[in-house]
Amino acid sequence: MPYAAVDVDGVLADVRHRLPHLQHRPKDWDAFFAAAPDDPLLPEGEAVARRLAEDHRIVYLTGRPERCRRDTEAWLQQHGLPEGRLVMRRQGDRRPARVTKVELLRRLIQEAPVDVLVDDDVEVLEAARTAGFAVLPADWMPRALDEQLTLADAQQTEGRT
């Protein structure tokens, strides 16, 4: 079966309650990631993951660092999301999400076709599309402009999620 790659933050997990940790200098990355187990589930993302799991192997492709693996796996299980492989950013990898995720997708296609990437980051979506991957924009988590800018900075400038 082909893969369906599904992002976690902003696709399945509502991260808005954690963003205040990143809106001041210095950014409190420890607090940001420590609060991840409390993320509410986004019902639209859950529905997409369940639908894709019917005829795909799910890969949860997240920009979260490897040190968050245990919490992320527990969160996925707690919310009863489809079984799937969790692929995370290597510890210390601060490249933009658009670079790391396309690299990870290219690794995955060495194993099986990747039919679709579901992500909320427009730069990741564009890079994946340019690299030849089909994408599904996850636009269901409403965000204020300051929240959009905070997430874009965390994903593309800071390379942290």
Coordinates of N, CA, C and O in Angstrom, one line a residue:
M1 N 0.8 -1.2 0.0 CA 0.0 0.0 0.0 C 0.9 1.3 0.0 O 1.9 1.3 0.6
P2 N 0.4 2.3 -0.6 CA 1.2 3.5 -0.6 C 1.0 4.3 0.7 O 0.2 4.0 1.5
Y3 N 1.9 5.2 0.9 CA 1.9 6.0 2.1 C 1.0 7.2 1.9 O 0.9 7.8 0.8
A4 N 0.4 7.7 3.0 CA -0.1 9.0 3.1 C 0.6 9.7 4.3 O 0.6 9.1 5.4
A5 N 1.3 10.8 4.0 CA 2.0 11.5 5.1 C 1.1 12.6 5.7 O 0.6 13.4 4.9
V6 N 1.0 12.6 7.0 CA 0.1 13.5 7.7 C 0.9 14.2 8.7 O 1.5 13.6 9.6
D7 N 0.9 15.5 8.6 CA 1.5 16.4 9.7 C 0.7 16.3 11.0 O -0.4 15.9 11.0
V8 N 1.4 16.7 12.1 CA 0.7 16.6 13.4 C 0.2 18.0 13.8 O -1.0 18.3 13.9
D9 N 1.2 18.9 14.0 CA 0.8 20.3 14.5 C 0.1 21.1 13.5 O 0.6 21.3 12.4
G10 N -1.1 21.5 13.8 CA -1.9 22.3 12.9 C -2.7 21.5 11.9 O -3.6 22.1 11.2
V11 N -2.5 20.2 11.9 CA -3.3 19.3 11.1 C -4.2 18.4 12.0 O -5.4 18.3 11.8
L12 N -3.6 17.7 12.9 CA -4.3 16.9 13.9 C -4.4 17.6 15.2 O -5.4 17.4 15.9
A13 N -3.3 18.3 15.6 CA -3.2 18.9 16.9 C -3.4 20.4 16.9 O -2.8 21.0 16.1
D14 N -4.3 20.9 17.7 CA -4.5 22.3 17.8 C -3.5 22.9 18.7 O -3.5 22.7 19.9
V15 N -2.5 23.6 18.1 CA -1.3 24.1 18.9 C -1.5 25.5 19.4 O -0.6 26.1 20.0
R16 N -2.6 26.2 19.1 CA -2.8 27.6 19.4 C -2.6 27.9 20.9 O -2.0 29.0 21.2
H17 N -2.9 27.0 21.8 CA -2.7 27.3 23.2 C -1.2 27.4 23.6 O -0.9 28.0 24.6
R18 N -0.4 26.8 22.7 CA 1.1 26.8 23.0 C 1.8 28.0 22.4 O 3.0 28.2 22.8
L19 N 1.2 28.7 21.5 CA 1.9 29.7 20.8 C 2.4 30.9 21.6 O 3.5 31.5 21.3
P20 N 1.7 31.2 22.7 CA 2.3 32.3 23.6 C 3.7 32.0 24.1 O 4.5 33.0 24.3
H21 N 4.1 30.8 24.2 CA 5.5 30.5 24.6 C 6.5 30.9 23.5 O 7.7 31.0 23.8
L22 N 6.1 31.2 22.3 CA 7.0 31.6 21.2 C 6.8 33.0 20.8 O 7.5 33.4 19.9
Q23 N 6.0 33.7 21.4 CA 5.7 35.1 21.0 C 6.5 36.2 21.7 O 6.2 37.3 21.5
H24 N 7.4 35.7 22.5 CA 8.3 36.7 23.3 C 9.7 36.2 23.1 O 10.0 35.1 22.9
R25 N 10.6 37.1 23.4 CA 12.1 36.8 23.4 C 12.5 36.7 24.8 O 12.2 37.6 25.6
P26 N 13.3 35.7 25.2 CA 13.6 34.5 24.4 C 12.4 33.6 24.4 O 11.5 33.6 25.2
K27 N 12.3 32.9 23.3 CA 11.2 31.9 23.1 C 11.4 30.7 24.1 O 12.6 30.3 24.3
D28 N 10.4 30.2 24.6 CA 10.4 29.2 25.6 C 10.1 27.8 24.9 O 9.0 27.4 25.0
W29 N 11.0 27.3 24.2 CA 10.8 26.0 23.4 C 10.5 24.9 24.3 O 9.7 24.0 24.0
D30 N 11.1 24.8 25.5 CA 10.8 23.7 26.4 C 9.4 23.7 26.8 O 8.7 22.7 26.9
A31 N 8.8 24.9 27.2 CA 7.4 25.0 27.6 C 6.5 24.7 26.4 O 5.5 24.1 26.6
F32 N 6.9 25.2 25.2 CA 6.1 25.0 24.0 C 5.9 23.5 23.8 O 4.8 23.0 23.6
F33 N 7.0 22.7 23.8 CA 6.9 21.3 23.6 C 6.3 20.5 24.8 O 5.6 19.5 24.6
A34 N 6.6 21.0 26.0 CA 6.0 20.4 27.2 C 4.5 20.4 27.2 O 3.8 19.5 27.8
A35 N 3.9 21.4 26.6 CA 2.4 21.6 26.6 C 1.8 20.8 25.5 O 0.5 20.7 25.4
A36 N 2.6 20.1 24.6 CA 2.0 19.4 23.5 C 1.0 18.3 23.9 O 0.0 18.1 23.2
P37 N 1.2 17.6 25.0 CA 0.3 16.5 25.4 C -1.1 17.1 25.6 O -2.1 16.3 25.6
D38 N -1.3 18.4 25.9 CA -2.6 19.0 26.1 C -3.2 19.5 24.9 O -4.3 20.1 25.0
D39 N -2.6 19.3 23.7 CA -3.2 19.8 22.5 C -4.6 19.2 22.2 O -4.7 17.9 22.3
P40 N -5.6 20.0 21.9 CA -6.9 19.4 21.5 C -6.8 18.8 20.1 O -5.9 19.2 19.3
L41 N -7.6 17.8 19.9 CA -7.6 17.1 18.6 C -8.4 18.0 17.6 O -9.5 18.5 18.0
L42 N -8.0 18.2 16.4 CA -8.7 18.9 15.4 C -9.6 17.8 14.6 O -9.0 16.9 14.0
P43 N -10.9 17.9 14.7 CA -11.8 16.9 14.2 C -11.6 16.7 12.6 O -11.7 15.6 12.1
E44 N -11.4 17.8 11.9 CA -11.2 17.7 10.5 C -9.9 16.9 10.1 O -10.0 16.1 9.2
G45 N -8.9 17.1 10.9 CA -7.7 16.4 10.7 C -7.8 14.9 11.0 O -7.4 14.0 10.3
E46 N -8.6 14.6 12.1 CA -8.9 13.2 12.4 C -9.6 12.6 11.3 O -9.3 11.4 10.9
A47 N -10.6 13.2 10.7 CA -11.4 12.6 9.7 C -10.6 12.3 8.4 O -10.7 11.3 7.8
V48 N -9.7 13.3 8.1 CA -8.8 13.0 6.9 C -7.9 11.8 7.2 O -7.7 11.0 6.3
A49 N -7.3 11.8 8.4 CA -6.4 10.6 8.7 C -7.2 9.3 8.6 O -6.7 8.3 8.1
R50 N -8.4 9.3 9.2 CA -9.2 8.1 9.1 C -9.5 7.6 7.7 O -9.4 6.5 7.4
R51 N -9.9 8.6 6.9 CA -10.2 8.3 5.5 C -9.0 7.8 4.8 O -9.1 6.8 4.1
L52 N -7.9 8.4 4.9 CA -6.6 8.0 4.3 C -6.2 6.6 4.7 O -5.6 5.8 3.9
A53 N -6.4 6.3 6.0 CA -6.0 5.0 6.6 C -6.7 3.8 5.9 O -6.3 2.7 6.0
E54 N -7.8 4.1 5.3 CA -8.6 3.0 4.6 C -7.8 2.4 3.5 O -8.0 1.2 3.3
D55 N -7.0 3.1 2.8 CA -6.3 2.6 1.7 C -4.8 3.0 1.6 O -4.3 3.0 0.5
H56 N -4.3 3.5 2.7 CA -2.9 3.9 2.7 C -2.3 3.5 4.1 O -3.0 3.3 5.0
R57 N -1.0 3.4 4.0 CA -0.2 3.3 5.3 C 0.1 4.7 5.8 O 0.6 5.5 5.0
I58 N -0.3 5.0 7.0 CA -0.2 6.3 7.5 C 1.2 6.5 8.0 O 1.8 5.7 8.7
V59 N 1.8 7.7 7.7 CA 3.1 8.1 8.2 C 2.8 9.5 8.8 O 2.3 10.4 8.1
Y60 N 3.0 9.6 10.1 CA 2.8 10.9 10.8 C 4.2 11.6 10.6 O 5.2 11.2 11.2
L61 N 4.2 12.6 9.7 CA 5.4 13.3 9.3 C 5.4 14.7 10.0 O 4.7 15.6 9.6
T62 N 6.2 14.8 11.1 CA 6.2 16.0 11.9 C 7.5 16.7 12.0 O 8.6 16.0 11.9
G63 N 7.5 18.0 12.1 CA 8.7 18.7 12.3 C 9.1 18.8 13.8 O 10.1 19.4 14.1
R64 N 8.3 18.1 14.7 CA 8.7 18.1 16.1 C 10.0 17.3 16.2 O 10.3 16.4 15.5
P65 N 10.9 17.8 17.2 CA 12.2 17.1 17.3 C 12.0 15.7 17.9 O 11.0 15.4 18.6
E66 N 13.0 14.9 17.7 CA 12.9 13.5 18.1 C 12.7 13.4 19.6 O 12.1 12.4 20.1
R67 N 13.1 14.3 20.4 CA 13.0 14.3 21.9 C 11.5 14.3 22.3 O 11.2 14.0 23.4
C68 N 10.6 14.6 21.4 CA 9.2 14.7 21.7 C 8.5 13.4 21.3 O 7.2 13.3 21.3
R69 N 9.2 12.3 20.9 CA 8.6 11.1 20.4 C 7.6 10.5 21.4 O 6.5 10.1 21.0
R70 N 8.0 10.3 22.6 CA 7.2 9.6 23.6 C 5.9 10.3 23.8 O 4.8 9.7 23.7
D71 N 5.9 11.7 23.9 CA 4.7 12.5 24.1 C 3.8 12.4 22.9 O 2.6 12.3 23.0
T72 N 4.4 12.5 21.7 CA 3.7 12.5 20.5 C 3.0 11.1 20.2 O 1.8 11.1 19.9
E73 N 3.7 10.0 20.5 CA 3.1 8.7 20.3 C 1.9 8.5 21.3 O 0.9 8.0 20.9
A74 N 2.1 9.0 22.5 CA 1.1 8.9 23.5 C -0.1 9.7 23.1 O -1.3 9.3 23.3
W75 N 0.1 10.9 22.6 CA -1.0 11.8 22.1 C -1.8 11.1 21.0 O -3.0 11.1 21.0
L76 N -1.1 10.6 20.0 CA -1.7 9.9 18.9 C -2.6 8.7 19.4 O -3.7 8.6 19.0
Q77 N -2.1 8.0 20.3 CA -2.8 6.8 20.9 C -4.0 7.3 21.7 O -5.1 6.7 21.7
Q78 N -3.8 8.3 22.5 CA -4.8 8.8 23.4 C -6.0 9.2 22.6 O -7.2 9.1 23.0
H79 N -5.8 9.8 21.4 CA -6.9 10.3 20.6 C -7.4 9.2 19.6 O -8.3 9.5 18.8
G80 N -6.9 8.0 19.7 CA -7.4 6.9 18.9 C -7.2 7.1 17.4 O -7.9 6.6 16.6
L81 N -6.1 7.8 17.0 CA -5.8 8.0 15.6 C -5.3 6.7 15.0 O -4.8 5.8 15.7
P82 N -5.5 6.6 13.7 CA -5.0 5.4 13.0 C -3.6 5.0 13.3 O -2.7 5.9 13.4
E83 N -3.3 3.8 13.4 CA -1.9 3.3 13.6 C -1.1 3.8 12.4 O -1.5 3.8 11.3
G84 N 0.1 4.2 12.7 CA 1.0 4.7 11.7 C 2.4 4.9 12.2 O 2.7 5.0 13.5
R85 N 3.3 5.0 11.3 CA 4.7 5.3 11.6 C 4.9 6.8 11.9 O 4.3 7.6 11.3
L86 N 5.7 7.1 13.0 CA 6.0 8.5 13.3 C 7.4 8.8 12.9 O 8.4 8.2 13.3
V87 N 7.5 9.8 12.0 CA 8.8 10.3 11.4 C 9.0 11.7 11.9 O 8.1 12.6 11.7
M88 N 10.1 11.9 12.6 CA 10.3 13.2 13.3 C 11.6 13.9 12.8 O 12.5 13.2 12.3
R89 N 11.7 15.1 13.1 CA 13.0 15.9 12.9 C 14.1 15.4 13.8 O 13.8 15.1 15.0
R90 N 15.3 15.2 13.2 CA 16.4 14.8 14.0 C 16.7 15.8 15.0 O 16.6 17.0 14.8
Q91 N 17.1 15.4 16.2 CA 17.5 16.4 17.2 C 18.6 17.3 16.7 O 19.6 16.8 16.1
G92 N 18.5 18.6 16.9 CA 19.5 19.5 16.4 C 19.3 20.0 15.0 O 20.0 20.9 14.6
D93 N 18.4 19.4 14.2 CA 18.2 19.8 12.8 C 17.3 21.0 12.8 O 16.2 21.0 13.2
R94 N 17.9 22.2 12.5 CA 17.2 23.4 12.5 C 16.9 24.0 11.1 O 16.7 25.2 10.9
R95 N 17.0 23.1 10.1 CA 16.7 23.5 8.7 C 15.2 23.9 8.6 O 14.4 23.3 9.4
P96 N 14.8 24.7 7.7 CA 13.4 25.0 7.5 C 12.5 23.7 7.3 O 13.0 22.8 6.7
A97 N 11.3 23.7 7.7 CA 10.4 22.6 7.6 C 10.3 22.2 6.1 O 10.2 21.0 5.8
R98 N 10.3 23.2 5.2 CA 10.1 22.9 3.8 C 11.2 22.1 3.2 O 11.1 21.3 2.3
V99 N 12.4 22.2 3.9 CA 13.6 21.4 3.4 C 13.5 20.0 4.1 O 13.7 19.0 3.4
T100 N 13.3 20.0 5.4 CA 13.4 18.7 6.1 C 12.3 17.8 5.7 O 12.5 16.6 5.5
K101 N 11.1 18.3 5.5 CA 9.9 17.4 5.2 C 10.1 16.9 3.7 O 9.8 15.7 3.5
V102 N 10.5 17.7 2.8 CA 10.7 17.1 1.4 C 11.8 16.1 1.5 O 11.7 15.0 0.8
E103 N 12.9 16.3 2.2 CA 13.9 15.3 2.3 C 13.3 14.0 2.9 O 13.6 12.9 2.4
L104 N 12.5 14.1 3.9 CA 11.9 12.9 4.5 C 10.9 12.2 3.6 O 10.9 11.0 3.5
L105 N 10.2 13.0 2.8 CA 9.3 12.4 1.8 C 10.1 11.6 0.7 O 9.7 10.5 0.3
R106 N 11.3 12.2 0.3 CA 12.1 11.5 -0.6 C 12.7 10.2 -0.1 O 12.8 9.2 -0.8
R107 N 12.9 10.1 1.2 CA 13.4 8.9 1.8 C 12.2 7.9 1.8 O 12.4 6.7 1.6
L108 N 11.0 8.3 2.1 CA 9.9 7.4 2.2 C 9.6 6.8 0.8 O 9.2 5.6 0.8
I109 N 9.8 7.5 -0.3 CA 9.4 7.0 -1.6 C 10.4 5.9 -2.0 O 10.2 5.2 -2.9
Q110 N 11.5 5.8 -1.2 CA 12.4 4.7 -1.5 C 11.8 3.3 -1.0 O 12.2 2.3 -1.4
E111 N 10.8 3.4 -0.1 CA 10.2 2.3 0.4 C 8.8 2.0 -0.3 O 8.5 0.8 -0.5
A112 N 8.1 3.0 -0.6 CA 6.7 2.8 -1.2 C 6.3 4.2 -1.7 O 6.8 5.2 -1.3
P113 N 5.4 4.2 -2.7 CA 4.9 5.5 -3.2 C 4.3 6.3 -2.1 O 3.7 5.8 -1.1
V114 N 4.4 7.6 -2.2 CA 3.8 8.6 -1.3 C 2.7 9.2 -2.1 O 3.0 10.0 -3.0
D115 N 1.4 8.9 -1.8 CA 0.3 9.4 -2.6 C 0.0 10.8 -2.2 O -0.5 11.6 -3.1
V116 N 0.1 11.3 -1.0 CA -0.3 12.6 -0.6 C 0.4 13.0 0.7 O 0.7 12.2 1.6
L117 N 0.7 14.3 0.8 CA 1.1 14.9 2.0 C 0.0 15.9 2.5 O -0.4 16.7 1.7
V118 N -0.4 15.7 3.7 CA -1.4 16.6 4.3 C -0.6 17.5 5.3 O 0.0 17.0 6.3
D119 N -0.6 18.8 5.1 CA 0.2 19.7 5.9 C -0.5 21.1 5.9 O -1.3 21.4 5.0
D120 N -0.2 21.9 7.0 CA -0.8 23.2 7.1 C 0.2 24.3 6.7 O -0.3 25.5 6.6
D121 N 1.4 24.0 6.5 CA 2.4 25.0 6.2 C 2.5 25.2 4.7 O 2.9 24.3 3.9
V122 N 2.2 26.5 4.2 CA 2.1 26.7 2.8 C 3.5 26.6 2.1 O 3.5 26.1 1.0
E123 N 4.5 26.9 2.9 CA 5.9 26.7 2.3 C 6.2 25.2 2.1 O 6.9 24.8 1.1
V124 N 5.8 24.4 3.1 CA 6.1 23.0 3.0 C 5.2 22.4 1.8 O 5.7 21.6 1.0
L125 N 4.0 22.8 1.7 CA 3.1 22.4 0.6 C 3.7 22.7 -0.8 O 3.7 21.9 -1.7
E126 N 4.2 23.9 -0.9 CA 4.7 24.4 -2.2 C 6.0 23.6 -2.5 O 6.2 23.2 -3.6
A127 N 6.9 23.4 -1.5 CA 8.1 22.7 -1.8 C 7.8 21.2 -2.1 O 8.4 20.7 -3.0
A128 N 6.9 20.6 -1.5 CA 6.5 19.2 -1.8 C 5.9 19.2 -3.2 O 6.2 18.2 -3.9
R129 N 5.0 20.1 -3.5 CA 4.4 20.1 -4.8 C 5.5 20.3 -5.9 O 5.5 19.5 -6.9
T130 N 6.4 21.2 -5.7 CA 7.5 21.4 -6.6 C 8.3 20.1 -6.8 O 8.8 19.9 -7.9
A131 N 8.5 19.4 -5.7 CA 9.3 18.1 -5.7 C 8.5 17.0 -6.4 O 9.0 15.9 -6.5
G132 N 7.3 17.2 -6.8 CA 6.5 16.2 -7.4 C 5.5 15.4 -6.6 O 4.9 14.4 -7.0
F133 N 5.3 15.9 -5.3 CA 4.3 15.2 -4.4 C 3.0 15.8 -4.5 O 2.8 17.0 -4.6
A134 N 1.9 15.0 -4.4 CA 0.6 15.5 -4.3 C 0.4 16.0 -2.9 O 0.9 15.4 -1.9
V135 N -0.4 17.1 -2.7 CA -0.6 17.7 -1.4 C -2.0 18.0 -1.1 O -2.8 18.2 -2.1
L136 N -2.4 18.0 0.1 CA -3.7 18.4 0.6 C -3.5 19.4 1.7 O -3.0 19.1 2.8
P137 N -3.8 20.7 1.3 CA -3.7 21.7 2.3 C -4.6 21.6 3.5 O -5.8 21.4 3.3
A138 N -4.1 21.6 4.7 CA -4.9 21.5 5.9 C -5.1 23.0 6.4 O -4.3 23.6 7.1
D139 N -6.3 23.5 6.0 CA -6.6 24.9 6.3 C -7.7 25.0 7.4 O -8.4 26.0 7.5
W140 N -7.9 24.0 8.2 CA -9.0 23.9 9.1 C -8.7 24.5 10.5 O -9.7 24.6 11.3
M141 N -7.5 24.8 10.8 CA -7.2 25.4 12.1 C -7.2 26.9 12.0 O -6.2 27.5 11.5
P142 N -8.2 27.6 12.4 CA -8.2 29.1 12.2 C -7.1 29.7 13.0 O -6.8 29.3 14.2
R143 N -6.5 30.7 12.5 CA -5.4 31.4 13.2 C -5.5 32.9 12.9 O -5.7 33.4 11.8
A144 N -5.2 33.7 13.9 CA -5.0 35.1 13.8 C -3.7 35.4 13.1 O -2.8 34.5 13.1
L145 N -3.5 36.6 12.6 CA -2.3 36.9 11.9 C -1.1 36.7 12.7 O -0.1 36.1 12.3
D146 N -1.1 37.1 14.0 CA 0.1 36.9 14.8 C 0.4 35.4 15.0 O 1.5 35.0 15.1
E147 N -0.7 34.6 15.1 CA -0.4 33.1 15.2 C 0.2 32.6 14.0 O 1.1 31.7 14.0
Q148 N -0.3 33.0 12.8 CA 0.3 32.6 11.5 C 1.8 32.9 11.5 O 2.6 32.1 11.0
L149 N 2.1 34.2 11.9 CA 3.5 34.6 11.8 C 4.4 33.8 12.8 O 5.5 33.5 12.5
T150 N 3.8 33.6 14.0 CA 4.6 32.8 15.0 C 4.9 31.4 14.5 O 6.0 30.9 14.6
L151 N 3.9 30.7 13.9 CA 4.1 29.4 13.4 C 5.0 29.4 12.2 O 5.9 28.5 12.1
A152 N 4.9 30.3 11.3 CA 5.8 30.4 10.1 C 7.2 30.6 10.6 O 8.1 29.9 10.1
D153 N 7.4 31.4 11.6 CA 8.8 31.6 12.1 C 9.3 30.4 12.8 O 10.5 30.0 12.5
A154 N 8.5 29.7 13.5 CA 8.9 28.4 14.2 C 9.3 27.4 13.2 O 10.2 26.6 13.3
Q155 N 8.5 27.3 12.1 CA 8.7 26.2 11.1 C 9.8 26.5 10.1 O 10.6 25.7 9.7
Q156 N 9.8 27.8 9.6 CA 10.7 28.1 8.5 C 12.0 28.8 8.9 O 13.0 28.6 8.3
T157 N 11.9 29.7 9.9 CA 13.1 30.4 10.3 C 13.9 29.7 11.4 O 15.1 29.5 11.3
E158 N 13.1 29.3 12.4 CA 13.8 28.7 13.6 C 14.0 27.2 13.3 O 14.9 26.6 13.9
G159 N 13.2 26.6 12.4 CA 13.4 25.1 12.1 C 13.2 24.3 13.3 O 14.0 23.4 13.6
R160 N 12.1 24.6 14.1 CA 11.9 23.9 15.3 C 10.7 22.9 15.3 O 10.6 22.1 16.2
T161 N 9.8 23.1 14.4 CA 8.6 22.3 14.4 C 8.1 22.2 13.0 O 8.5 22.8 12.1

